[in-house]
Tab-separated table of C-alpha atoms in Angstrom:
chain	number	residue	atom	x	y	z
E	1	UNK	CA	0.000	0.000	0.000
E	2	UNK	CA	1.456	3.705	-0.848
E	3	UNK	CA	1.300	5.649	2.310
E	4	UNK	CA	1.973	9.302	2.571
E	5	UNK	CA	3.914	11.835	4.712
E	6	UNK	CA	2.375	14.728	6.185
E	7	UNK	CA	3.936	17.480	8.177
E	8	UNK	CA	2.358	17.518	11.968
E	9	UNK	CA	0.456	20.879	11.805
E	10	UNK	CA	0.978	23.752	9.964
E	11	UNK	CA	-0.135	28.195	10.491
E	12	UNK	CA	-1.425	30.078	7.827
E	13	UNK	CA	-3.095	33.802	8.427
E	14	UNK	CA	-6.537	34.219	7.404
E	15	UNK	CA	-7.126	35.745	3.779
E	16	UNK	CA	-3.791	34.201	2.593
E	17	UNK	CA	-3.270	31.143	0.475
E	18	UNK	CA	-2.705	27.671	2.523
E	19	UNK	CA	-0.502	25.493	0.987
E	20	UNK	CA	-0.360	21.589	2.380
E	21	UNK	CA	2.303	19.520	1.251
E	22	UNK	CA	2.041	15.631	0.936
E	23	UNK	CA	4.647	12.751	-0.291
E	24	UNK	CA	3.602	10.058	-1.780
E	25	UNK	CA	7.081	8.531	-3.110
E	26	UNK	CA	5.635	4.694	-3.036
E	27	UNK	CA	2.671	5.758	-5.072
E	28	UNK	CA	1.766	3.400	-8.068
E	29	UNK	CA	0.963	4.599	-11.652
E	30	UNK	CA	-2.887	3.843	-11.070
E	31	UNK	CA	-2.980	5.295	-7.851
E	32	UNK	CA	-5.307	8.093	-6.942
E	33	UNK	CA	-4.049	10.975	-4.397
E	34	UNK	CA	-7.309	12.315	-2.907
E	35	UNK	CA	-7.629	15.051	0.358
E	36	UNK	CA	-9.935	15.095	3.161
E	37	UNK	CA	-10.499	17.206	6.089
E	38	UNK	CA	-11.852	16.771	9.673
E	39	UNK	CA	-13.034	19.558	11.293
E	40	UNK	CA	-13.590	18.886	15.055
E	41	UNK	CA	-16.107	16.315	15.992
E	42	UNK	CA	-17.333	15.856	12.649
E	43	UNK	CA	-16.919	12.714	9.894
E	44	UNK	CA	-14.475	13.720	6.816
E	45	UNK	CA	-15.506	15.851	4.095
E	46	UNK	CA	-14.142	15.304	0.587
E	47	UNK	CA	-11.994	17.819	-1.311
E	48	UNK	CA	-10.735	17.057	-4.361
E	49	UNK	CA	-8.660	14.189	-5.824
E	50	UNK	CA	-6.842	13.693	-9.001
E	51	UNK	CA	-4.406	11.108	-10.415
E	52	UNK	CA	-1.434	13.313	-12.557
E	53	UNK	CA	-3.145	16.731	-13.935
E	54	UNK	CA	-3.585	19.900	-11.964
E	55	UNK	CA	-7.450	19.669	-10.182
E	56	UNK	CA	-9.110	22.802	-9.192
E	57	UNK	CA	-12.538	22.776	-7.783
E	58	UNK	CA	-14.628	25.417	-5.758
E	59	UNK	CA	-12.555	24.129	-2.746
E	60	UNK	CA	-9.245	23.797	-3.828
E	61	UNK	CA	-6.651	23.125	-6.230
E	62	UNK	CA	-4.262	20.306	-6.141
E	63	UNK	CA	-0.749	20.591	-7.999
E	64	UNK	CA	0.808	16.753	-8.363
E	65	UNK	CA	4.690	16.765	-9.553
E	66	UNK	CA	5.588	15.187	-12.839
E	67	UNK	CA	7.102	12.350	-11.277
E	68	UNK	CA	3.813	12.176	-8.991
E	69	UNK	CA	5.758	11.708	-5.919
E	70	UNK	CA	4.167	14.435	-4.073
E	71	UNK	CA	1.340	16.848	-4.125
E	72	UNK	CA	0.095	19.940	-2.691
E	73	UNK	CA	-3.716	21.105	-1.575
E	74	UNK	CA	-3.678	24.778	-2.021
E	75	UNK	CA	-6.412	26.560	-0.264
E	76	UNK	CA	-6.158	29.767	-1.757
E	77	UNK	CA	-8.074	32.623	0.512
E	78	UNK	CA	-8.080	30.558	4.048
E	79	UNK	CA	-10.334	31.047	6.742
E	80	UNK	CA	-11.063	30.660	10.302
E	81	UNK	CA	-13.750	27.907	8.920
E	82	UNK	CA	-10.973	26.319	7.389
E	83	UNK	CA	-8.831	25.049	11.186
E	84	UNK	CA	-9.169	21.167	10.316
E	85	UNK	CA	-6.956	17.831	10.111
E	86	UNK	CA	-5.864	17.827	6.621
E	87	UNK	CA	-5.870	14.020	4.831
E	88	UNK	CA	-3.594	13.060	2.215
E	89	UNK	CA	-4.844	9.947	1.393
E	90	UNK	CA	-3.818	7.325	-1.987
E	91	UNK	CA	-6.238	5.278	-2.939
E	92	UNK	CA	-5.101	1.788	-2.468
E	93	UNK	CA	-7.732	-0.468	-4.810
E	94	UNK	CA	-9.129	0.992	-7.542
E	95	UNK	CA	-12.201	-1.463	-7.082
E	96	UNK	CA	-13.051	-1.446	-3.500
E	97	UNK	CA	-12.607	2.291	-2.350
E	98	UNK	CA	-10.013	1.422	0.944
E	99	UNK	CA	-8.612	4.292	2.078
E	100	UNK	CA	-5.416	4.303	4.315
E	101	UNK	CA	-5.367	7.447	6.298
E	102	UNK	CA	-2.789	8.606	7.624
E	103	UNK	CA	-2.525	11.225	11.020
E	104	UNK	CA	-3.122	14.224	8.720
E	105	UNK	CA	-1.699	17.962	8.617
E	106	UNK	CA	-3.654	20.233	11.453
E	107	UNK	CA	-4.663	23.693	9.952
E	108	UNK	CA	-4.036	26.678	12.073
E	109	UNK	CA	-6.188	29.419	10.790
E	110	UNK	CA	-5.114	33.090	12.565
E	111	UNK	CA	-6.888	35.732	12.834
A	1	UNK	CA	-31.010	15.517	0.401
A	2	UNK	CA	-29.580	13.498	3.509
A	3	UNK	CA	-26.317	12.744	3.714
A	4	UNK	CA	-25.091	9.450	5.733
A	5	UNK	CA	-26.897	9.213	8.656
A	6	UNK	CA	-25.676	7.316	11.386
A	7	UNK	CA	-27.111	6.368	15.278
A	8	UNK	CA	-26.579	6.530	18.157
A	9	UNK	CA	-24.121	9.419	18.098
A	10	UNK	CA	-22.932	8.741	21.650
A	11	UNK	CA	-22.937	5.393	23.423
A	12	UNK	CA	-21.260	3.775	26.518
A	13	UNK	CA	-21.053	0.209	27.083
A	14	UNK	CA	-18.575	-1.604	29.578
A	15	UNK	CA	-15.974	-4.392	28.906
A	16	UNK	CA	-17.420	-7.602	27.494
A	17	UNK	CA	-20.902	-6.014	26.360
A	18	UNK	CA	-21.656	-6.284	22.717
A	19	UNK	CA	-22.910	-3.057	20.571
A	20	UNK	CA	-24.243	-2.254	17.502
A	21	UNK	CA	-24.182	0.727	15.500
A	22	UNK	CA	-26.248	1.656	12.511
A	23	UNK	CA	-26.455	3.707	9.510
A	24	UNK	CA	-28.487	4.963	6.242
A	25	UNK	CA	-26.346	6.070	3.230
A	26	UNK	CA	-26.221	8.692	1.082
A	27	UNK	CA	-29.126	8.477	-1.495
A	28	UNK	CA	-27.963	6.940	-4.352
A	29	UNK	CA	-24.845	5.525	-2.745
A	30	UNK	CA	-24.930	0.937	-2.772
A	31	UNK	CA	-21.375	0.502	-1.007
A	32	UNK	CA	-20.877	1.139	2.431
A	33	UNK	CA	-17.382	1.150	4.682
A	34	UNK	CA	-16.805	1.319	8.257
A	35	UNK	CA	-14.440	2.962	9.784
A	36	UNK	CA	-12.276	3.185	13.509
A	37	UNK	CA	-10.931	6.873	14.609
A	38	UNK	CA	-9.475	6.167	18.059
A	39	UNK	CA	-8.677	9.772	19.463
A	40	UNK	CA	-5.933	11.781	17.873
A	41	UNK	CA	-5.648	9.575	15.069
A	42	UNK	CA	-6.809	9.367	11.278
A	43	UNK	CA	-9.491	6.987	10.592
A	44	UNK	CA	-9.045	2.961	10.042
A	45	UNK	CA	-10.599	1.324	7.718
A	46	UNK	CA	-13.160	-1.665	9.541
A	47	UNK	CA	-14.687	-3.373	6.622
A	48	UNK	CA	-16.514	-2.676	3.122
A	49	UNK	CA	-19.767	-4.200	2.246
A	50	UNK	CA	-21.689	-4.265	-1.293
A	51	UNK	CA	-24.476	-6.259	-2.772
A	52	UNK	CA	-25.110	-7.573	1.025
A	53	UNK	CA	-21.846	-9.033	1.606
A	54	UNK	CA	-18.437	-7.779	3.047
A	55	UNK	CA	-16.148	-7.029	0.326
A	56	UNK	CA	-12.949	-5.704	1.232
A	57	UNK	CA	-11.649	-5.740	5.195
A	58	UNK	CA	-8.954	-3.999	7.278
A	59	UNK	CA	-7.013	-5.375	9.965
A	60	UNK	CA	-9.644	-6.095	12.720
A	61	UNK	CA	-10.412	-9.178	14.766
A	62	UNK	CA	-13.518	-11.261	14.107
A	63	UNK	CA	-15.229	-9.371	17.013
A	64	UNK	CA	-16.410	-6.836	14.714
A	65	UNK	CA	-18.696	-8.021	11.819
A	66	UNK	CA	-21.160	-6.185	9.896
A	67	UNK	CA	-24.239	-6.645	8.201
A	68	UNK	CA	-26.015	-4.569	4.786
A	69	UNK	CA	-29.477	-4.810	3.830
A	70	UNK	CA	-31.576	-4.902	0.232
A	71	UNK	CA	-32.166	-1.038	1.117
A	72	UNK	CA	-28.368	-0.345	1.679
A	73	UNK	CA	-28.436	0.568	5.212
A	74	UNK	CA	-25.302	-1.070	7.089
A	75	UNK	CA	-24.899	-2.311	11.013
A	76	UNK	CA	-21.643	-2.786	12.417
A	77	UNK	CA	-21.376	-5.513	15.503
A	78	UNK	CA	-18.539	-5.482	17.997
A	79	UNK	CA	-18.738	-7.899	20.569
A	80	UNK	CA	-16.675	-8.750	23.687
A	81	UNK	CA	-15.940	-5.072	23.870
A	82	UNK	CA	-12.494	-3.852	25.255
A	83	UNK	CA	-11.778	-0.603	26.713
A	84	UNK	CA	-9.113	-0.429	23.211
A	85	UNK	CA	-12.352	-0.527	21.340
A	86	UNK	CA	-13.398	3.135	22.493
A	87	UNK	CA	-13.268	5.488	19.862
A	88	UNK	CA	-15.324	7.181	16.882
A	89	UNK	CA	-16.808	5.114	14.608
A	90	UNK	CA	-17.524	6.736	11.012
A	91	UNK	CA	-20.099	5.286	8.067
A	92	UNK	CA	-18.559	6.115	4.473
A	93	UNK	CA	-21.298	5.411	1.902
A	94	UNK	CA	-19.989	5.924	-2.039
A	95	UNK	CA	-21.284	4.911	-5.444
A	96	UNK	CA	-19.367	1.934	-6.857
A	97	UNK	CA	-19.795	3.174	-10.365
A	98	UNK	CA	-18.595	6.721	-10.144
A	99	UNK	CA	-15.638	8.730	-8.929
A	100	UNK	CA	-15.671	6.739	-6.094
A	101	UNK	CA	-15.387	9.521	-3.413
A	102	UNK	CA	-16.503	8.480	-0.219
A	103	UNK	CA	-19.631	10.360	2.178
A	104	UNK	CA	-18.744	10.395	5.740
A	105	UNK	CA	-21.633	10.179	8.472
A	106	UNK	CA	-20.802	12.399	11.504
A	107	UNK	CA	-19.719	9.135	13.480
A	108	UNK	CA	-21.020	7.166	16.431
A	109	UNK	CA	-18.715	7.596	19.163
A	110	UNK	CA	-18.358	4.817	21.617
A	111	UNK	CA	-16.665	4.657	25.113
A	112	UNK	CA	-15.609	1.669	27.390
A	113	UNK	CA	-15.783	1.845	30.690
């Protein structure tokens, strides 16, 4: 299974861009890299996922290197609403849907 | 339209008592998963059922088992609990013929005394 590395926790002032790193460096060619986030007391919520382009969605945008080895979840105007555990998480079987998580990236939104 | 429902939210049982949790998933969704967050820790993954029957399953002991029904709704059993077996307990419902992204339920958390 293709796990990921995530730093601990991470600040970023409100208004600015939020910019989460991930590695990925086991990942395999049909291997998904999809995000999550956990806000406090509540189930994950979905973000955005791709496999080797640039995503963007109305959340996010996620930038995957060439050699897909790592990725980044840019949140580009962060909020308060935005403090959560961060999930980088690669999709392990294409047919089943297990996800491995691992312990995630906590946002710090300031004011 | 509801998301993935899931009861009870909170629940305390005591060592060697059995539960059993429940939930509804999304509309549309066939495939449910179950999944353990013990505190401080990312989710991990229970067990996967589709079509009725458990599909795909993580590294857990018989203990917990699971059920699905013809409407999609899922139960998850633990039995002999142990006070390791406290934790939150999150429903992911997803359509199996789609992007695959997975619908959390807000969780059932459970506690061992």
């Amino acid at each position: 299974d293709a796990k990921t590395t995530q730093p601990t926790s991470m600040d970023c002032a409100e208004g600015r861009a939020a910019n989460l790193p991930c590695n990925h460096s086991t990942i395999s060619g049909n291997e998904y890299v999809y995000w999550y986030r956990q806000i406090h007391s509540q189930g994950p919520q979905y973000i955005i996922h791709g496999l080797k382009n640039n995503e963007t969605n109305e959340m996010a945008s996620l930038i995957i290197t060439e050699d897909r080895k790592s990725s980044t979840l840019i949140l580009p105007h962060a909020t308060l609403r935005d403090t959560a555990v961060y999930y980088c998480i690669v999709r392990v079987d294409y047919n089943f849907n297990k996800f491995y998580f691992g312990s995630g990236t906590k946002l710090n939104v300031k004011p | 339209d509801a998301g993935v429902t899931q009861s009870p939210t909170h629940l305390i049982k005591t060592r060697g008592q059995q539960v059993t949790l429940r939930c509804s998933p999304k509309s549309g969704h066939d495939t449910v998963s179950w999944y353990q967050q013990a505190l401080g820790q990312g989710p991990q993954f229970i067990f996967q059922y589709y079509e009725e029957e458990e599909r795909q399953r993580g590294n857990f002991p018989d203990r917990f088992s699971g059920h699905q029904f013809p409407n999609y709704s899922s139960e998850l059993n633990v039995n002999a609990l142990l006070l390791g077996d406290s934790a939150l307990y999150l429903c992911a419902s997803s359509d199996s013929s789609g992007a695959n992204v997975l619908t959390f339920g807000a969780g059932s958390r459970l506690t061992v005394l």
